[in-house]
Amino acid sequence: MDTKELNPKDARFDTRLSKEQKELFEKAVRLGGYRNLTDFVVLTLQEKAKEIISENERILSSQRDGEIFFEAVMNPKSPNKSLSDAAAEFKSIFS
C-alpha cells in the first residue's frame, strides 16, 4: 500500500490517549500504510470533519429546498401572460 503523507503545518494539536487507544491507533497506522501516528490521526480527523460538514450542508440545503417548495405551493405567483395564453389555448382545443 502506498504511504500516505501529511504536509506539516504551523498549527498544533495535542491530546491524551489511553494505552489501549494508542495501541489500536498504532496498529491502524501500520495496516493502513500511514507514515506515523500523527499523519493517521490528522488525516482521519480531516476526512471525518469533511464528512460531517458535507452532511450538515446537505441537510441545510434540503431544508432550504423544502422551504422554497412549501412557499411556492402555499403562495403561488400569478401566471404570466404566456402561461395564461397557453392555458386558454389548451382549454379551447380540449374543451
JSON list of C-alpha atoms in Angstrom, two decimals:
[
{"chain": "A", "resi": 1, "resn": "MET", "atom": "CA", "xyz": [0.00, 0.00, 0.00]},
{"chain": "A", "resi": 2, "resn": "ASP", "atom": "CA", "xyz": [1.24, 3.49, -0.75]},
{"chain": "A", "resi": 3, "resn": "THR", "atom": "CA", "xyz": [2.39, 5.56, 2.20]},
{"chain": "A", "resi": 4, "resn": "LYS", "atom": "CA", "xyz": [0.05, 8.42, 2.94]},
{"chain": "A", "resi": 5, "resn": "GLU", "atom": "CA", "xyz": [1.91, 11.61, 3.81]},
{"chain": "A", "resi": 6, "resn": "LEU", "atom": "CA", "xyz": [0.89, 14.81, 5.53]},
{"chain": "A", "resi": 7, "resn": "ASN", "atom": "CA", "xyz": [2.47, 18.19, 4.96]},
{"chain": "A", "resi": 8, "resn": "PRO", "atom": "CA", "xyz": [3.27, 19.70, 8.35]},
{"chain": "A", "resi": 9, "resn": "LYS", "atom": "CA", "xyz": [1.55, 22.96, 9.26]},
{"chain": "A", "resi": 10, "resn": "ASP", "atom": "CA", "xyz": [2.22, 25.66, 11.82]},
{"chain": "A", "resi": 11, "resn": "ALA", "atom": "CA", "xyz": [-0.81, 24.78, 13.98]},
{"chain": "A", "resi": 12, "resn": "ARG", "atom": "CA", "xyz": [-0.53, 22.18, 16.73]},
{"chain": "A", "resi": 13, "resn": "PHE", "atom": "CA", "xyz": [-2.98, 19.72, 18.28]},
{"chain": "A", "resi": 14, "resn": "ASP", "atom": "CA", "xyz": [-2.18, 17.73, 21.43]},
{"chain": "A", "resi": 15, "resn": "THR", "atom": "CA", "xyz": [-4.24, 15.01, 23.05]},
{"chain": "A", "resi": 16, "resn": "ARG", "atom": "CA", "xyz": [-4.01, 12.32, 25.69]},
{"chain": "A", "resi": 17, "resn": "LEU", "atom": "CA", "xyz": [-4.84, 8.70, 24.86]},
{"chain": "A", "resi": 18, "resn": "SER", "atom": "CA", "xyz": [-5.28, 5.59, 26.89]},
{"chain": "A", "resi": 19, "resn": "LYS", "atom": "CA", "xyz": [-2.68, 2.88, 26.30]},
{"chain": "A", "resi": 20, "resn": "GLU", "atom": "CA", "xyz": [-5.33, 0.75, 24.56]},
{"chain": "A", "resi": 21, "resn": "GLN", "atom": "CA", "xyz": [-6.31, 3.60, 22.22]},
{"chain": "A", "resi": 22, "resn": "LYS", "atom": "CA", "xyz": [-2.69, 4.27, 21.30]},
{"chain": "A", "resi": 23, "resn": "GLU", "atom": "CA", "xyz": [-2.04, 0.60, 20.57]},
{"chain": "A", "resi": 24, "resn": "LEU", "atom": "CA", "xyz": [-5.19, 0.40, 18.45]},
{"chain": "A", "resi": 25, "resn": "PHE", "atom": "CA", "xyz": [-4.29, 3.53, 16.50]},
{"chain": "A", "resi": 26, "resn": "GLU", "atom": "CA", "xyz": [-0.69, 2.38, 16.01]},
{"chain": "A", "resi": 27, "resn": "LYS", "atom": "CA", "xyz": [-1.95, -0.92, 14.59]},
{"chain": "A", "resi": 28, "resn": "ALA", "atom": "CA", "xyz": [-4.16, 1.02, 12.18]},
{"chain": "A", "resi": 29, "resn": "VAL", "atom": "CA", "xyz": [-1.14, 3.12, 11.20]},
{"chain": "A", "resi": 30, "resn": "ARG", "atom": "CA", "xyz": [0.85, 0.02, 10.28]},
{"chain": "A", "resi": 31, "resn": "LEU", "atom": "CA", "xyz": [-2.02, -1.69, 8.48]},
{"chain": "A", "resi": 32, "resn": "GLY", "atom": "CA", "xyz": [-3.12, 1.47, 6.69]},
{"chain": "A", "resi": 33, "resn": "GLY", "atom": "CA", "xyz": [0.31, 2.38, 5.35]},
{"chain": "A", "resi": 34, "resn": "TYR", "atom": "CA", "xyz": [0.50, 5.69, 7.15]},
{"chain": "A", "resi": 35, "resn": "ARG", "atom": "CA", "xyz": [3.89, 7.24, 7.84]},
{"chain": "A", "resi": 36, "resn": "ASN", "atom": "CA", "xyz": [3.24, 7.76, 11.56]},
{"chain": "A", "resi": 37, "resn": "LEU", "atom": "CA", "xyz": [0.52, 8.15, 14.18]},
{"chain": "A", "resi": 38, "resn": "THR", "atom": "CA", "xyz": [0.28, 11.91, 13.67]},
{"chain": "A", "resi": 39, "resn": "ASP", "atom": "CA", "xyz": [-0.40, 11.53, 9.95]},
{"chain": "A", "resi": 40, "resn": "PHE", "atom": "CA", "xyz": [-3.02, 8.87, 10.66]},
{"chain": "A", "resi": 41, "resn": "VAL", "atom": "CA", "xyz": [-4.82, 10.94, 13.29]},
{"chain": "A", "resi": 42, "resn": "VAL", "atom": "CA", "xyz": [-4.76, 14.20, 11.34]},
{"chain": "A", "resi": 43, "resn": "LEU", "atom": "CA", "xyz": [-5.81, 12.66, 8.02]},
{"chain": "A", "resi": 44, "resn": "THR", "atom": "CA", "xyz": [-8.55, 10.57, 9.65]},
{"chain": "A", "resi": 45, "resn": "LEU", "atom": "CA", "xyz": [-9.91, 13.56, 11.57]},
{"chain": "A", "resi": 46, "resn": "GLN", "atom": "CA", "xyz": [-9.78, 15.71, 8.45]},
{"chain": "A", "resi": 47, "resn": "GLU", "atom": "CA", "xyz": [-11.72, 13.10, 6.46]},
{"chain": "A", "resi": 48, "resn": "LYS", "atom": "CA", "xyz": [-14.33, 12.75, 9.21]},
{"chain": "A", "resi": 49, "resn": "ALA", "atom": "CA", "xyz": [-14.64, 16.54, 9.59]},
{"chain": "A", "resi": 50, "resn": "LYS", "atom": "CA", "xyz": [-15.28, 16.93, 5.85]},
{"chain": "A", "resi": 51, "resn": "GLU", "atom": "CA", "xyz": [-17.88, 14.16, 6.00]},
{"chain": "A", "resi": 52, "resn": "ILE", "atom": "CA", "xyz": [-19.71, 15.81, 8.91]},
{"chain": "A", "resi": 53, "resn": "ILE", "atom": "CA", "xyz": [-19.64, 19.25, 7.25]},
{"chain": "A", "resi": 54, "resn": "SER", "atom": "CA", "xyz": [-20.83, 17.84, 3.93]},
{"chain": "A", "resi": 55, "resn": "GLU", "atom": "CA", "xyz": [-23.73, 16.01, 5.59]},
{"chain": "A", "resi": 56, "resn": "ASN", "atom": "CA", "xyz": [-24.71, 19.14, 7.51]},
{"chain": "A", "resi": 57, "resn": "GLU", "atom": "CA", "xyz": [-24.63, 21.24, 4.34]},
{"chain": "A", "resi": 58, "resn": "ARG", "atom": "CA", "xyz": [-26.83, 18.68, 2.56]},
{"chain": "A", "resi": 59, "resn": "ILE", "atom": "CA", "xyz": [-29.34, 18.85, 5.40]},
{"chain": "A", "resi": 60, "resn": "LEU", "atom": "CA", "xyz": [-29.35, 22.65, 5.32]},
{"chain": "A", "resi": 61, "resn": "SER", "atom": "CA", "xyz": [-29.79, 22.61, 1.54]},
{"chain": "A", "resi": 62, "resn": "SER", "atom": "CA", "xyz": [-32.65, 20.14, 1.87]},
{"chain": "A", "resi": 63, "resn": "GLN", "atom": "CA", "xyz": [-34.31, 22.35, 4.46]},
{"chain": "A", "resi": 64, "resn": "ARG", "atom": "CA", "xyz": [-33.93, 25.42, 2.22]},
{"chain": "A", "resi": 65, "resn": "ASP", "atom": "CA", "xyz": [-35.28, 23.48, -0.77]},
{"chain": "A", "resi": 66, "resn": "GLY", "atom": "CA", "xyz": [-38.24, 22.38, 1.33]},
{"chain": "A", "resi": 67, "resn": "GLU", "atom": "CA", "xyz": [-38.94, 25.94, 2.43]},
{"chain": "A", "resi": 68, "resn": "ILE", "atom": "CA", "xyz": [-38.77, 27.20, -1.18]},
{"chain": "A", "resi": 69, "resn": "PHE", "atom": "CA", "xyz": [-41.10, 24.41, -2.37]},
{"chain": "A", "resi": 70, "resn": "PHE", "atom": "CA", "xyz": [-43.55, 24.98, 0.51]},
{"chain": "A", "resi": 71, "resn": "GLU", "atom": "CA", "xyz": [-43.58, 28.73, -0.20]},
{"chain": "A", "resi": 72, "resn": "ALA", "atom": "CA", "xyz": [-44.24, 28.10, -3.92]},
{"chain": "A", "resi": 73, "resn": "VAL", "atom": "CA", "xyz": [-47.12, 25.71, -3.15]},
{"chain": "A", "resi": 74, "resn": "MET", "atom": "CA", "xyz": [-48.70, 27.79, -0.42]},
{"chain": "A", "resi": 75, "resn": "ASN", "atom": "CA", "xyz": [-48.20, 31.20, -2.05]},
{"chain": "A", "resi": 76, "resn": "PRO", "atom": "CA", "xyz": [-48.03, 30.64, -5.81]},
{"chain": "A", "resi": 77, "resn": "LYS", "atom": "CA", "xyz": [-47.27, 33.56, -8.08]},
{"chain": "A", "resi": 78, "resn": "SER", "atom": "CA", "xyz": [-49.86, 34.64, -10.61]},
{"chain": "A", "resi": 79, "resn": "PRO", "atom": "CA", "xyz": [-49.37, 33.11, -14.05]},
{"chain": "A", "resi": 80, "resn": "ASN", "atom": "CA", "xyz": [-47.64, 35.36, -16.59]},
{"chain": "A", "resi": 81, "resn": "LYS", "atom": "CA", "xyz": [-49.25, 36.25, -19.94]},
{"chain": "A", "resi": 82, "resn": "SER", "atom": "CA", "xyz": [-47.59, 33.38, -21.82]},
{"chain": "A", "resi": 83, "resn": "LEU", "atom": "CA", "xyz": [-48.88, 30.80, -19.36]},
{"chain": "A", "resi": 84, "resn": "SER", "atom": "CA", "xyz": [-52.37, 32.31, -19.36]},
{"chain": "A", "resi": 85, "resn": "ASP", "atom": "CA", "xyz": [-52.41, 32.30, -23.18]},
{"chain": "A", "resi": 86, "resn": "ALA", "atom": "CA", "xyz": [-51.23, 28.67, -23.25]},
{"chain": "A", "resi": 87, "resn": "ALA", "atom": "CA", "xyz": [-53.92, 27.63, -20.75]},
{"chain": "A", "resi": 88, "resn": "ALA", "atom": "CA", "xyz": [-56.60, 29.39, -22.79]},
{"chain": "A", "resi": 89, "resn": "GLU", "atom": "CA", "xyz": [-55.39, 27.68, -25.96]},
{"chain": "A", "resi": 90, "resn": "PHE", "atom": "CA", "xyz": [-55.35, 24.30, -24.21]},
{"chain": "A", "resi": 91, "resn": "LYS", "atom": "CA", "xyz": [-58.91, 24.82, -22.99]},
{"chain": "A", "resi": 92, "resn": "SER", "atom": "CA", "xyz": [-60.10, 25.84, -26.46]},
{"chain": "A", "resi": 93, "resn": "ILE", "atom": "CA", "xyz": [-58.55, 22.75, -28.06]},
{"chain": "A", "resi": 94, "resn": "PHE", "atom": "CA", "xyz": [-59.60, 20.17, -25.47]},
{"chain": "A", "resi": 95, "resn": "SER", "atom": "CA", "xyz": [-62.97, 21.53, -24.35]}
]
